[in-house]
Amino acid sequence: MVKVLNDKGSGTDATVICGFNKVDLWLKKNPTKKAILNVSMGYSNISTVINSVTTSLATTYARRLVVVVSAGNSNKNGCNVTFTSMNAVVAVGSTSATLLESSFSNYGSCVDILAPGENILSTYPTNSSTIMSGTSMAAPLVSGVLAQHWLQNSTLTGLAIRNSISSASSALHAPIVVKLKSGTPNKLIQYKCPFNDCV
C-alpha cells in the first residue's frame, strides 16, 4: 500500500506523483511480478500532470500492470476529471444494492464498469470499521475481481486483462443495471469464483 493523502484525505499533485514513483520503483525492482494498482481517490477536474504521469506508468508497464481508478463522486461527466478521463485505466463507477447507478457517482462514456459502492463495510482509523459509500468503495471490488481473473489466466498481459472489461462478450460483467445516467455503459462487474470455499 502506498499512502499519498494525509489523515484528513487531502493531498497534492506532488504527493500523488511521489506515490506513483514508488510504484514505478517497485516494478523496476521486481521485473517478473505483476500488479494491480487500485487508485481510490479523485479530482474534481483534470490535472494534466497527473493524467500524464498515470498514463506513462500504465503504458510503460502495460504487460504486467493494470491501473484501476475510482470514477469520482461529483455526479458529473467522468470525461472531465482525473483519473476517469484516461484511456489507460479501468474507471469504476458506483451502483446501489438495487442496481441503480449511485446518485453521487461520476458517469458517462469514460466510465468503464460499475460495481457496488453504497453502504460498504470498510476499515477505518483506530483499528475499527464503518459503513461507507463512494466510488472508492467500488474500485477495490473490481481490482479484486481482475486480480482473480489474472490469477486464473496468468499468461495474459495486463493490457489484455484491462481490455477484458471493455469486451462486449466478457464474462466479467453483465448488463443488469436498471437505471443509468447519460452515457454510462451498462456493465456491472461479476465473477464466478472458481473455488469450492467461496462465500
CSV table of C-alpha atoms in Angstrom, one decimal:
chain,number,residue,atom,x,y,z
A,1,MET,CA,0.0,0.0,0.0
A,2,VAL,CA,1.3,3.5,-0.9
A,3,LYS,CA,-0.1,6.4,1.0
A,4,VAL,CA,-0.5,9.7,-0.9
A,5,LEU,CA,-3.1,11.5,1.2
A,6,ASN,CA,-2.9,12.8,4.7
A,7,ASP,CA,-5.1,11.7,7.6
A,8,LYS,CA,-7.8,14.1,6.5
A,9,GLY,CA,-7.9,12.7,3.0
A,10,SER,CA,-6.1,15.6,1.3
A,11,GLY,CA,-3.0,15.6,-0.9
A,12,THR,CA,-1.3,17.4,-3.7
A,13,ASP,CA,-0.1,16.5,-7.2
A,14,ALA,CA,3.3,16.2,-5.7
A,15,THR,CA,2.3,13.6,-3.1
A,16,VAL,CA,0.4,11.6,-5.8
A,17,ILE,CA,3.4,11.7,-8.1
A,18,CYS,CA,5.6,10.6,-5.2
A,19,GLY,CA,3.3,7.6,-4.7
A,20,PHE,CA,3.4,6.7,-8.4
A,21,ASN,CA,7.2,6.9,-8.3
A,22,LYS,CA,7.2,4.3,-5.5
A,23,VAL,CA,5.1,2.0,-7.6
A,24,ASP,CA,7.4,2.6,-10.6
A,25,LEU,CA,10.4,1.7,-8.4
A,26,TRP,CA,8.7,-1.5,-7.1
A,27,LEU,CA,8.0,-2.6,-10.6
A,28,LYS,CA,11.6,-2.0,-11.7
A,29,LYS,CA,12.9,-3.9,-8.7
A,30,ASN,CA,10.5,-6.8,-9.4
A,31,PRO,CA,10.7,-7.3,-13.2
A,32,THR,CA,8.9,-10.6,-13.3
A,33,LYS,CA,6.0,-9.7,-11.0
A,34,LYS,CA,2.5,-8.5,-12.0
A,35,ALA,CA,0.5,-5.9,-10.2
A,36,ILE,CA,-2.9,-4.3,-10.0
A,37,LEU,CA,-2.8,-0.7,-8.8
A,38,ASN,CA,-6.0,0.5,-7.2
A,39,VAL,CA,-6.4,4.3,-7.0
A,40,SER,CA,-9.3,5.1,-4.7
A,41,MET,CA,-9.1,8.9,-4.8
A,42,GLY,CA,-10.3,11.5,-7.2
A,43,TYR,CA,-10.0,15.0,-8.6
A,44,SER,CA,-12.9,17.5,-9.3
A,45,ASN,CA,-11.3,18.5,-12.6
A,46,ILE,CA,-8.5,17.4,-14.9
A,47,SER,CA,-4.9,17.6,-13.8
A,48,THR,CA,-2.8,17.3,-16.9
A,49,VAL,CA,0.3,16.4,-15.0
A,50,ILE,CA,-1.4,13.6,-13.1
A,51,ASN,CA,-3.0,12.3,-16.3
A,52,SER,CA,0.4,12.3,-17.9
A,53,VAL,CA,2.2,10.5,-15.0
A,54,THR,CA,-0.6,7.9,-14.7
A,55,THR,CA,-0.8,7.2,-18.4
A,56,SER,CA,3.0,6.9,-18.6
A,57,LEU,CA,3.1,4.4,-15.7
A,58,ALA,CA,0.2,2.3,-17.1
A,59,THR,CA,1.6,2.2,-20.7
A,60,THR,CA,5.2,1.6,-19.6
A,61,TYR,CA,4.2,-1.5,-17.7
A,62,ALA,CA,1.2,-2.5,-19.8
A,63,ARG,CA,2.3,-6.1,-19.9
A,64,ARG,CA,2.2,-6.6,-16.1
A,65,LEU,CA,0.3,-3.7,-14.6
A,66,VAL,CA,-3.4,-2.8,-14.5
A,67,VAL,CA,-4.5,0.6,-13.1
A,68,VAL,CA,-8.0,0.6,-11.6
A,69,VAL,CA,-9.4,4.0,-10.5
A,70,SER,CA,-12.5,5.3,-8.8
A,71,ALA,CA,-14.6,7.4,-11.2
A,72,GLY,CA,-15.3,10.1,-8.6
A,73,ASN,CA,-18.2,11.2,-6.5
A,74,SER,CA,-19.1,14.6,-8.0
A,75,ASN,CA,-22.1,13.4,-10.1
A,76,LYS,CA,-20.5,14.8,-13.3
A,77,ASN,CA,-19.2,13.6,-16.6
A,78,GLY,CA,-16.2,11.4,-15.8
A,79,CYS,CA,-14.5,12.5,-19.1
A,80,ASN,CA,-13.9,15.9,-17.4
A,81,VAL,CA,-12.0,14.6,-14.4
A,82,THR,CA,-8.7,12.9,-13.5
A,83,PHE,CA,-8.4,9.9,-13.4
A,84,THR,CA,-11.5,8.7,-15.2
A,85,SER,CA,-10.7,10.7,-18.4
A,86,MET,CA,-7.7,8.4,-19.2
A,87,ASN,CA,-7.9,5.5,-21.7
A,88,ALA,CA,-5.1,3.6,-20.0
A,89,VAL,CA,-7.0,2.8,-16.8
A,90,VAL,CA,-10.1,1.0,-15.7
A,91,ALA,CA,-12.5,3.6,-14.3
A,92,VAL,CA,-15.1,2.3,-11.9
A,93,GLY,CA,-18.5,3.9,-11.1
A,94,SER,CA,-20.8,3.0,-8.3
A,95,THR,CA,-24.2,1.3,-8.0
A,96,SER,CA,-26.7,0.8,-5.2
A,97,ALA,CA,-27.8,-2.6,-3.9
A,98,THR,CA,-30.9,-2.1,-6.0
A,99,LEU,CA,-28.9,-1.8,-9.2
A,100,LEU,CA,-29.2,1.9,-9.7
A,101,GLU,CA,-26.2,4.0,-10.7
A,102,SER,CA,-25.4,5.9,-7.5
A,103,SER,CA,-26.6,9.5,-7.3
A,104,PHE,CA,-23.1,10.7,-6.4
A,105,SER,CA,-21.2,8.6,-9.0
A,106,ASN,CA,-19.5,10.3,-11.9
A,107,TYR,CA,-20.9,8.9,-15.2
A,108,GLY,CA,-20.5,8.8,-18.9
A,109,SER,CA,-18.6,7.0,-21.6
A,110,CYS,CA,-15.3,7.3,-19.8
A,111,VAL,CA,-16.6,5.1,-17.0
A,112,ASP,CA,-15.6,1.6,-17.9
A,113,ILE,CA,-17.6,-0.5,-15.5
A,114,LEU,CA,-19.8,-0.3,-12.4
A,115,ALA,CA,-19.6,-2.0,-9.1
A,116,PRO,CA,-21.4,-1.8,-5.7
A,117,GLY,CA,-20.3,1.3,-3.9
A,118,GLU,CA,-23.1,2.1,-1.4
A,119,ASN,CA,-23.1,1.1,2.3
A,120,ILE,CA,-20.0,-1.0,2.1
A,121,LEU,CA,-18.3,-2.2,5.2
A,122,SER,CA,-14.8,-0.7,5.3
A,123,THR,CA,-11.8,-0.4,7.5
A,124,TYR,CA,-11.5,2.9,9.4
A,125,PRO,CA,-8.8,4.7,11.6
A,126,THR,CA,-8.3,3.5,15.1
A,127,ASN,CA,-8.4,-0.2,14.0
A,128,SER,CA,-12.2,-0.1,13.6
A,129,SER,CA,-14.7,-0.5,10.7
A,130,THR,CA,-17.6,1.5,9.4
A,131,ILE,CA,-20.1,1.7,6.6
A,132,MET,CA,-19.0,3.9,3.7
A,133,SER,CA,-20.2,4.9,0.3
A,134,GLY,CA,-18.4,6.1,-2.8
A,135,THR,CA,-16.6,5.0,-6.0
A,136,SER,CA,-13.6,4.5,-3.8
A,137,MET,CA,-15.5,1.5,-2.4
A,138,ALA,CA,-16.5,0.2,-5.8
A,139,ALA,CA,-13.0,0.3,-7.4
A,140,PRO,CA,-11.3,-2.2,-5.0
A,141,LEU,CA,-14.0,-4.7,-5.8
A,142,VAL,CA,-13.1,-4.5,-9.4
A,143,SER,CA,-9.4,-4.7,-8.6
A,144,GLY,CA,-10.1,-7.9,-6.7
A,145,VAL,CA,-12.1,-9.5,-9.5
A,146,LEU,CA,-9.4,-8.6,-12.0
A,147,ALA,CA,-6.7,-10.0,-9.7
A,148,GLN,CA,-8.6,-13.3,-9.5
A,149,HIS,CA,-9.2,-13.3,-13.2
A,150,TRP,CA,-5.5,-12.7,-13.9
A,151,LEU,CA,-4.6,-15.5,-11.5
A,152,GLN,CA,-6.7,-17.9,-13.4
A,153,ASN,CA,-5.4,-16.6,-16.8
A,154,SER,CA,-1.8,-16.0,-15.9
A,155,THR,CA,-0.5,-15.9,-19.5
A,156,LEU,CA,-2.5,-12.8,-20.3
A,157,THR,CA,-0.8,-9.4,-20.3
A,158,GLY,CA,-2.0,-6.5,-18.1
A,159,LEU,CA,-3.4,-4.8,-21.3
A,160,ALA,CA,-5.4,-7.9,-22.1
A,161,ILE,CA,-6.8,-8.0,-18.5
A,162,ARG,CA,-7.8,-4.3,-18.8
A,163,ASN,CA,-9.3,-4.9,-22.3
A,164,SER,CA,-11.4,-7.8,-20.9
A,165,ILE,CA,-13.5,-5.2,-19.1
A,166,SER,CA,-14.3,-3.4,-22.4
A,167,SER,CA,-15.1,-6.6,-24.4
A,168,ALA,CA,-18.8,-6.9,-25.0
A,169,SER,CA,-18.7,-10.7,-24.7
A,170,SER,CA,-16.7,-10.7,-21.4
A,171,ALA,CA,-18.0,-12.9,-18.6
A,172,LEU,CA,-16.7,-10.2,-16.2
A,173,HIS,CA,-19.7,-8.0,-16.5
A,174,ALA,CA,-23.5,-8.2,-17.1
A,175,PRO,CA,-26.0,-5.6,-18.5
A,176,ILE,CA,-28.3,-5.6,-15.4
A,177,VAL,CA,-28.1,-2.1,-14.0
A,178,VAL,CA,-31.7,-0.9,-14.2
A,179,LYS,CA,-31.1,2.9,-14.1
A,180,LEU,CA,-28.1,4.6,-15.7
A,181,LYS,CA,-27.0,8.2,-16.2
A,182,SER,CA,-26.2,9.6,-19.6
A,183,GLY,CA,-23.5,7.7,-21.5
A,184,THR,CA,-22.6,5.2,-18.7
A,185,PRO,CA,-22.2,1.7,-20.1
A,186,ASN,CA,-24.5,-1.0,-18.7
A,187,LYS,CA,-21.7,-3.2,-17.3
A,188,LEU,CA,-21.9,-4.4,-13.7
A,189,ILE,CA,-18.8,-6.4,-12.5
A,190,GLN,CA,-19.4,-10.0,-11.9
A,191,TYR,CA,-17.2,-13.1,-11.4
A,192,LYS,CA,-17.8,-16.7,-10.8
A,193,CYS,CA,-15.5,-17.9,-8.0
A,194,PRO,CA,-13.5,-20.9,-9.2
A,195,PHE,CA,-13.0,-22.3,-5.7
A,196,ASN,CA,-15.3,-24.5,-3.6
A,197,ASP,CA,-14.9,-22.5,-0.5
A,198,CYS,CA,-16.2,-19.2,-1.9
A,199,VAL,CA,-18.7,-17.4,0.2
